[in-house]
Short mmCIF file of C-alpha atoms in Angstrom, two decimals:
data_model
loop_
_atom_site.label_atom_id
_atom_site.label_comp_id
_atom_site.label_asym_id
_atom_site.label_seq_id
_atom_site.Cartn_x
_atom_site.Cartn_y
_atom_site.Cartn_z
CA MET A 809 10.99 -16.07 -10.99
CA THR A 810 9.30 -18.06 -13.61
CA LEU A 811 6.41 -15.53 -14.72
CA VAL A 812 3.64 -17.14 -15.02
CA SER A 813 2.43 -17.35 -19.36
CA VAL A 814 -1.32 -18.36 -18.58
CA ARG A 815 -3.39 -15.01 -19.56
CA CYS A 816 -7.22 -14.90 -19.37
CA CYS A 817 -9.08 -13.66 -21.44
CA VAL A 818 -11.08 -11.15 -20.09
CA VAL A 819 -10.42 -8.15 -21.13
CA LEU A 820 -9.84 -5.23 -18.27
CA ASN A 821 -10.43 -1.94 -19.13
CA THR A 822 -7.33 -0.31 -17.24
CA ARG A 823 -4.42 1.89 -17.35
CA LEU A 824 -2.32 -0.93 -16.74
CA ASP A 825 -0.94 -3.65 -18.74
CA LEU A 826 0.62 -7.01 -17.93
CA ASP A 827 3.75 -6.45 -20.23
CA ARG A 828 4.77 -3.78 -18.77
CA ILE A 829 4.34 -5.69 -14.81
CA CYS A 830 6.44 -8.47 -16.14
CA ALA A 831 9.59 -6.05 -17.37
CA ALA A 832 8.75 -3.91 -14.10
CA ARG A 833 10.34 -6.48 -11.98
CA ARG A 834 13.96 -6.41 -14.21
CA VAL A 835 14.35 -3.14 -12.82
CA ILE A 836 13.04 -3.26 -9.51
CA ASP A 837 16.47 -3.87 -7.05
CA PRO A 838 16.09 -7.74 -6.13
CA VAL A 839 15.66 -7.01 -2.51
CA PHE A 840 12.30 -5.95 -3.16
CA LEU A 841 11.31 -8.55 -4.68
CA ASP A 842 10.10 -12.02 -4.10
CA THR A 843 8.84 -11.52 -0.56
CA PRO A 844 8.43 -14.22 1.85
CA LEU A 845 4.31 -16.07 2.06
CA PHE A 846 3.77 -18.33 4.58
CA ARG A 847 0.74 -20.35 5.90
CA CYS A 848 0.84 -19.01 9.60
CA GLU A 849 -1.35 -21.55 11.48
CA ALA A 850 -1.28 -19.58 14.52
CA LEU A 851 -3.11 -17.52 13.43
CA GLY A 852 -5.30 -18.88 11.34
CA ARG A 853 -6.43 -21.32 14.26
CA ALA A 854 -6.96 -17.26 16.25
CA LEU A 855 -9.19 -16.04 12.72
CA GLY A 856 -10.84 -19.73 11.98
CA CYS A 857 -9.68 -19.78 8.16
CA ALA A 858 -6.89 -20.57 6.74
CA VAL A 859 -4.13 -16.91 6.42
CA SER A 860 -1.33 -17.10 4.67
CA ILE A 861 0.68 -14.00 5.00
CA LYS A 862 2.38 -12.04 2.26
CA LEU A 863 6.00 -10.27 4.41
CA GLU A 864 6.52 -6.84 2.22
CA THR A 865 8.16 -5.37 5.35
CA ALA A 866 11.76 -7.80 4.51
CA ASN A 867 13.52 -5.07 3.25
CA PRO A 868 15.09 -1.51 3.21
CA VAL A 869 11.95 0.38 3.62
CA ARG A 870 9.65 -2.08 5.60
CA SER A 871 7.25 -1.30 2.13
CA PHE A 872 6.28 -2.97 -0.79
CA LYS A 873 6.24 1.02 -1.63
CA ALA A 874 9.84 0.45 -3.17
CA ARG A 875 8.18 -1.66 -5.69
CA GLY A 876 6.64 1.56 -7.55
CA THR A 877 9.92 3.60 -6.49
CA GLU A 878 12.35 1.91 -8.26
CA VAL A 879 9.94 2.05 -11.57
CA VAL A 880 10.06 4.75 -11.22
CA ALA A 881 13.73 5.71 -10.31
CA ASP A 882 14.78 3.85 -13.04
CA ARG A 883 12.62 5.65 -15.95
CA LEU A 884 13.36 9.29 -14.86
CA SER A 885 17.47 8.13 -14.90
CA GLY A 886 17.31 6.43 -18.24
CA GLN A 887 15.47 10.19 -19.09
CA GLY A 888 17.75 12.05 -17.82
CA ARG A 889 16.72 13.42 -15.13
CA ARG A 890 18.43 15.14 -12.09
CA ALA A 891 15.25 15.60 -9.10
CA VAL A 892 11.65 14.44 -8.10
CA VAL A 893 9.73 15.42 -6.24
CA CYS A 894 6.44 13.56 -4.11
CA ALA A 895 3.99 14.07 -1.05
CA SER A 896 3.73 11.34 1.16
CA ALA A 897 2.41 9.96 4.31
CA GLY A 898 5.95 8.53 5.42
CA ASN A 899 6.31 4.76 3.17
CA LEU A 900 6.61 6.24 -0.13
CA GLY A 901 8.76 9.55 1.07
CA TRP A 902 11.47 7.05 2.04
CA ALA A 903 10.56 4.51 -1.15
CA LEU A 904 11.33 6.57 -3.20
CA GLY A 905 14.90 8.82 -1.46
CA TRP A 906 15.99 4.77 -1.55
CA SER A 907 15.25 5.17 -5.01
CA GLY A 908 16.26 8.19 -5.39
CA ARG A 909 20.04 7.32 -4.05
CA ARG A 910 20.19 4.08 -5.71
CA HIS A 911 19.90 5.80 -9.37
CA ASP A 912 21.64 9.14 -8.55
CA LEU A 913 18.15 11.45 -8.30
CA ASP A 914 17.79 14.94 -6.29
CA VAL A 915 14.96 14.01 -4.17
CA THR A 916 12.41 15.79 -1.51
CA VAL A 917 9.58 14.77 -0.15
CA VAL A 918 6.63 16.83 1.48
CA ALA A 919 4.59 15.72 4.86
CA SER A 920 2.22 16.01 6.97
CA ARG A 921 4.09 17.39 10.57
CA ARG A 922 1.34 15.01 11.91
CA ALA A 923 2.59 11.96 10.27
CA PRO A 924 4.36 8.96 12.81
CA ALA A 925 8.26 10.86 13.76
CA ALA A 926 9.76 7.93 12.89
CA LYS A 927 8.52 8.14 9.68
CA LEU A 928 9.78 11.24 8.93
CA ASP A 929 13.46 10.39 10.64
CA ARG A 930 13.59 7.86 7.81
CA ILE A 931 12.49 10.38 5.03
CA ARG A 932 15.74 11.71 6.48
CA ALA A 933 18.60 9.82 7.02
CA SER A 934 17.62 8.36 3.28
CA GLY A 935 18.78 11.74 2.33
CA ALA A 936 15.72 13.21 0.93
CA VAL A 937 15.37 16.84 1.19
CA LEU A 938 12.03 16.62 4.01
CA GLU A 939 9.81 19.50 3.77
CA VAL A 940 6.98 19.44 6.16
CA VAL A 941 3.51 21.56 6.25
CA ASP A 942 1.34 21.77 8.26
CA GLY A 943 -2.05 20.02 7.27
CA ASP A 944 -3.00 16.47 6.33
CA PHE A 945 -2.06 14.60 3.28
CA ASP A 946 -3.32 16.17 1.00
CA LEU A 947 -2.40 19.61 1.69
CA ALA A 948 1.14 17.97 1.61
CA ARG A 949 -0.29 16.89 -1.78
CA GLU A 950 -0.54 20.13 -2.83
CA ARG A 951 2.57 21.84 -1.88
CA ALA A 952 3.73 19.15 -3.57
CA ALA A 953 2.60 20.00 -6.99
CA ASP A 954 3.28 24.05 -5.78
CA ILE A 955 6.97 23.20 -5.87
CA ALA A 956 7.68 20.57 -9.33
CA ARG A 957 5.71 23.77 -11.10
CA ARG A 958 7.96 25.91 -9.70
CA ARG A 959 11.15 23.71 -10.44
CA GLY A 960 10.09 22.53 -13.32
CA VAL A 961 10.89 19.01 -12.02
CA ARG A 962 9.44 15.32 -12.14
CA LEU A 963 5.85 15.19 -10.07
CA VAL A 964 5.37 11.38 -8.71
CA GLU A 965 2.18 10.88 -7.09
CA ASP A 966 1.51 7.35 -5.60
CA SER A 967 -0.93 5.40 -7.28
CA LEU A 968 -2.43 8.13 -10.18
CA ASP A 969 1.75 8.06 -11.75
CA ILE A 970 0.79 3.86 -13.28
CA GLU A 971 4.96 3.15 -12.38
CA THR A 972 3.78 3.24 -9.14
CA CYS A 973 0.54 0.53 -9.57
CA GLU A 974 3.17 -1.15 -11.58
CA GLY A 975 5.89 -1.98 -9.41
CA ALA A 976 3.43 -2.98 -6.87
CA ALA A 977 1.87 -5.04 -9.39
CA THR A 978 4.76 -7.79 -9.13
CA ILE A 979 3.33 -8.67 -5.49
CA GLY A 980 0.12 -9.74 -7.35
CA LEU A 981 3.03 -12.11 -10.65
CA GLU A 982 4.62 -13.49 -6.85
CA LEU A 983 0.56 -14.77 -4.84
CA VAL A 984 -0.22 -15.89 -8.62
CA ARG A 985 2.95 -18.94 -8.45
CA GLN A 986 3.46 -18.57 -4.33
CA ALA A 987 0.03 -19.22 -3.06
CA PRO A 988 -2.31 -21.61 -5.02
CA PRO A 989 -5.07 -21.93 -4.94
CA LEU A 990 -5.85 -18.38 -4.05
CA ASP A 991 -9.41 -17.88 -2.31
CA ALA A 992 -9.27 -13.91 -1.13
CA VAL A 993 -6.57 -11.29 -1.03
CA LEU A 994 -7.10 -8.52 1.26
CA ILE A 995 -5.26 -5.75 0.74
CA ALA A 996 -5.58 -2.10 2.44
CA LEU A 997 -6.59 -0.05 0.29
CA GLY A 998 -5.28 3.80 0.64
CA GLY A 999 -4.46 5.63 -2.67
CA GLY A 1000 -5.29 2.75 -4.23
CA ALA A 1001 -1.99 2.14 -6.22
CA MET A 1002 -1.22 -1.47 -4.51
CA ALA A 1003 -4.91 -2.04 -4.69
CA THR A 1004 -5.27 -1.70 -8.15
CA GLY A 1005 -1.76 -3.29 -9.41
CA VAL A 1006 -2.12 -6.62 -7.11
CA GLY A 1007 -6.12 -6.70 -7.93
CA TYR A 1008 -5.31 -6.19 -12.34
CA VAL A 1009 -3.11 -9.07 -12.40
CA LEU A 1010 -4.95 -11.48 -10.20
CA LYS A 1011 -8.57 -11.07 -12.01
CA ALA A 1012 -5.75 -11.70 -15.15
CA LEU A 1013 -4.48 -14.45 -13.89
CA ALA A 1014 -6.36 -16.32 -10.57
CA PRO A 1015 -10.37 -14.92 -11.58
CA GLY A 1016 -11.22 -16.63 -9.18
CA ALA A 1017 -9.39 -14.70 -6.54
CA GLU A 1018 -11.79 -12.47 -4.50
CA MET A 1019 -9.43 -8.91 -4.22
CA ILE A 1020 -11.39 -7.50 -1.06
CA CYS A 1021 -9.69 -3.93 -0.51
CA VAL A 1022 -10.35 -2.86 3.41
CA GLN A 1023 -10.33 0.63 4.59
CA PRO A 1024 -11.14 1.74 7.78
CA HIS A 1025 -14.23 3.95 8.94
CA GLY A 1026 -12.56 6.28 9.83
CA ALA A 1027 -10.87 7.86 6.10
CA PRO A 1028 -13.50 5.98 3.75
CA ALA A 1029 -13.45 8.00 0.21
CA MET A 1030 -11.91 5.29 -1.76
CA THR A 1031 -14.50 3.09 -0.68
CA ARG A 1032 -17.30 5.42 -0.97
CA SER A 1033 -15.69 6.15 -4.08
CA TRP A 1034 -15.82 2.33 -4.88
CA GLN A 1035 -19.68 1.98 -3.09
CA GLU A 1036 -20.87 3.88 -5.55
CA ARG A 1037 -19.14 4.19 -8.84
CA ARG A 1038 -18.36 8.23 -8.27
CA VAL A 1039 -15.67 9.84 -7.06
CA VAL A 1040 -16.69 10.63 -3.04
CA THR A 1041 -14.53 12.99 -1.31
CA THR A 1042 -14.44 14.20 2.25
CA ASP A 1043 -13.63 16.78 5.09
CA SER A 1044 -11.52 14.80 7.51
CA THR A 1045 -9.70 12.09 8.38
CA ASP A 1046 -9.95 10.12 11.94
CA THR A 1047 -7.48 6.66 12.24
CA ILE A 1048 -4.52 5.34 13.34
CA ALA A 1049 -3.76 3.99 9.86
CA ASP A 1050 -2.27 7.05 8.31
CA GLY A 1051 -0.90 5.82 6.07
CA VAL A 1052 -4.48 4.99 4.01
CA ALA A 1053 -5.73 8.48 5.54
CA GLY A 1054 -6.97 10.32 2.09
CA ARG A 1055 -9.45 12.84 1.43
CA ARG A 1056 -9.79 13.29 -2.00
CA PRO A 1057 -9.57 9.67 -4.39
CA ILE A 1058 -7.83 10.29 -7.67
CA PRO A 1059 -10.53 9.27 -10.40
CA VAL A 1060 -8.17 7.61 -13.11
CA VAL A 1061 -7.38 5.28 -10.05
CA LEU A 1062 -11.05 4.18 -9.03
CA ASP A 1063 -11.85 3.22 -12.73
CA ASP A 1064 -8.75 0.64 -12.39
CA LEU A 1065 -10.64 0.06 -8.87
CA LEU A 1066 -14.16 -0.48 -9.84
CA ALA A 1067 -12.89 -2.61 -12.90
CA VAL A 1068 -10.91 -5.03 -10.50
CA ALA A 1069 -11.75 -5.43 -7.18
CA ASP A 1070 -14.78 -7.49 -6.06
CA ASP A 1071 -15.74 -5.82 -2.97
CA ALA A 1072 -14.31 -2.47 -0.36
CA VAL A 1073 -15.46 -2.97 3.44
CA LEU A 1074 -14.86 -0.40 6.38
CA VAL A 1075 -13.28 -2.04 9.89
CA GLU A 1076 -13.08 0.14 13.10
CA GLU A 1077 -10.22 0.98 14.93
CA ALA A 1078 -10.58 -1.07 17.89
CA SER A 1079 -10.57 -3.65 15.22
CA ILE A 1080 -7.13 -2.42 13.41
CA VAL A 1081 -5.64 -2.71 17.27
CA ALA A 1082 -6.57 -6.74 17.53
CA GLY A 1083 -5.50 -7.42 14.09
CA MET A 1084 -2.00 -5.85 15.47
CA ARG A 1085 -2.72 -7.50 18.72
CA MET A 1086 -3.00 -10.83 16.81
CA LEU A 1087 -0.18 -10.25 13.56
CA LEU A 1088 2.10 -9.86 16.94
CA GLN A 1089 0.78 -12.17 19.02
CA HIS A 1090 0.34 -15.00 16.56
CA ALA A 1091 3.32 -14.18 13.60
CA GLY A 1092 5.95 -12.58 15.54
CA LEU A 1093 4.58 -9.58 13.15
CA VAL A 1094 5.61 -5.74 14.36
CA VAL A 1095 3.43 -3.78 11.60
CA GLU A 1096 1.83 -0.19 11.00
CA PRO A 1097 -2.20 0.67 11.44
CA SER A 1098 -2.22 0.65 8.21
CA ALA A 1099 -0.62 -3.80 8.05
CA ALA A 1100 -4.05 -4.34 10.03
CA LEU A 1101 -7.00 -3.94 8.05
CA GLY A 1102 -6.71 -7.13 6.36
CA VAL A 1103 -7.22 -8.87 9.48
CA ALA A 1104 -9.42 -6.56 11.29
CA ALA A 1105 -12.27 -7.59 7.92
CA VAL A 1106 -11.66 -10.58 9.07
CA LEU A 1107 -12.27 -10.16 12.66
CA GLU A 1108 -15.72 -7.79 11.97
CA ASP A 1109 -16.60 -10.84 9.30
CA PRO A 1110 -15.73 -14.49 9.96
CA ASP A 1111 -18.40 -16.12 9.14
CA ARG A 1112 -17.51 -14.72 5.35
CA PHE A 1113 -13.84 -15.93 5.39
CA ALA A 1114 -14.59 -19.35 7.02
CA GLY A 1115 -12.70 -22.13 5.37
CA ARG A 1116 -11.95 -20.39 3.03
CA HIS A 1117 -7.50 -20.02 1.89
CA VAL A 1118 -7.03 -15.97 2.93
CA VAL A 1119 -3.72 -14.11 2.06
CA THR A 1120 -3.32 -10.68 3.42
CA VAL A 1121 -0.87 -8.33 2.77
CA ILE A 1122 1.65 -6.55 4.83
CA CYS A 1123 1.67 -3.71 3.55
CA GLY A 1124 4.07 -1.45 6.39
CA SER A 1125 5.78 -1.95 9.99
CA ASN A 1126 6.89 1.88 10.32
CA VAL A 1127 5.20 2.81 13.65
CA ASP A 1128 5.23 4.41 15.89
CA LEU A 1129 7.35 2.33 19.13
CA ASP A 1130 5.87 4.47 22.29
CA ASP A 1131 1.95 4.66 19.63
CA TYR A 1132 2.58 1.21 18.80
CA HIS A 1133 3.22 -0.33 22.95
CA ARG A 1134 0.23 1.91 23.14
CA TRP A 1135 -1.98 0.58 20.63
CA VAL A 1136 -1.18 -3.18 21.13
CA ARG A 1137 -1.61 -3.15 25.00
CA PRO A 1138 -4.62 -5.03 27.10
CA ASP A 1139 -7.88 -2.05 25.93
CA PRO A 1140 -5.78 0.24 24.33
CA LEU A 1141 -9.00 2.52 23.34
CA ARG A 1142 -10.18 2.30 26.83
#
C-alpha cells in the first residue's frame, strides 16, 4: 500500500498521531492488513443508498482487534516484556492471544462468564490463560487490573492504550485509499478504539466524510457521553451486542471521540437483528451483533443516507451459532 501523503491542515487535539499510525502498518502482520472492501449492490438496493462493506473478519481472529494487539505485542517484545493481561468481551482476548504467541508473550485474559461460549473457547485455543468472572465486562476490567498489579505485568486496556487505537486507525488509512469518495462511515462504538482511530484518520485525510458512531440503546454509555460532552456511566447493559456493552467510558478516550466523531446514534435491538439478517441475505456474511450496527443505523434513518455512499465496517464475526440462528430466523424477538 502506498501511504497517503496528503495532510489536512486541521489541527486535531487528540492523543493520536498520523505518523505513528502509518508506522503501525509496518509491525502488524500483513494477514490483518488490506482487508476486503467492496460495493454491495444488493444491500444498497435494500437500504436505498450505495453501501460499501469493509470486511474486518477476513483474518485469523475474525475481528479488527488484532490490528491493535499486534502493535501492543511488538512494543512489549521490543521492551523485553514477557507477560501481559487484559480484560475482554471476547475478541480482544483472542487477538491478544494470537499476537502474544507470535511475540512469545504469556497472555492472561479475564472475561465475563456471560461472554459467548464460542469467544471463550477461541481465547483458550489461542494459548492464552483464561480467567472467567461472574459479572459483566467492567468487573472483568477490575479483575485484570488487580492481576496486573499483583504480578507486575503489563495491563492492556483496549481504547485507553493508544496502541489499540492507532492499530485500529490503520483501517482508516485503507478506507481513504480504497473507497473515495466517502460520504459517511458507520462505526460500531464500544470502548472507542476503532471509532477514535478511524475517525482521526478520516478527519486528517478525508474531512468531507461524515464519521458516525453507532451503539445499542441497551448499552448507551459512550453515546450519551458524546452527546453530553462528559462521562456518563450506566448501572447495567441489556443488548445482544456484547462486543460494545461497556458501562464506564474512559475520559481520555471520550476526549478523543469528541474531537473526531460527527455524530453518535443509538439503535434498537430489532434493528440490529434485522441488520444481521440483511448482511446474511444480501452479502452472504455471518456476523456478530456489533458488526450489524451500521446497517441498523441506516434502517432506522433511511432518509439521512438516501443517495449517499455509505461505508460500514464489519468488525467481527465471532458469534455463537445457536444464538445466531435463533436471532436471524423470522421474528426472532417475538
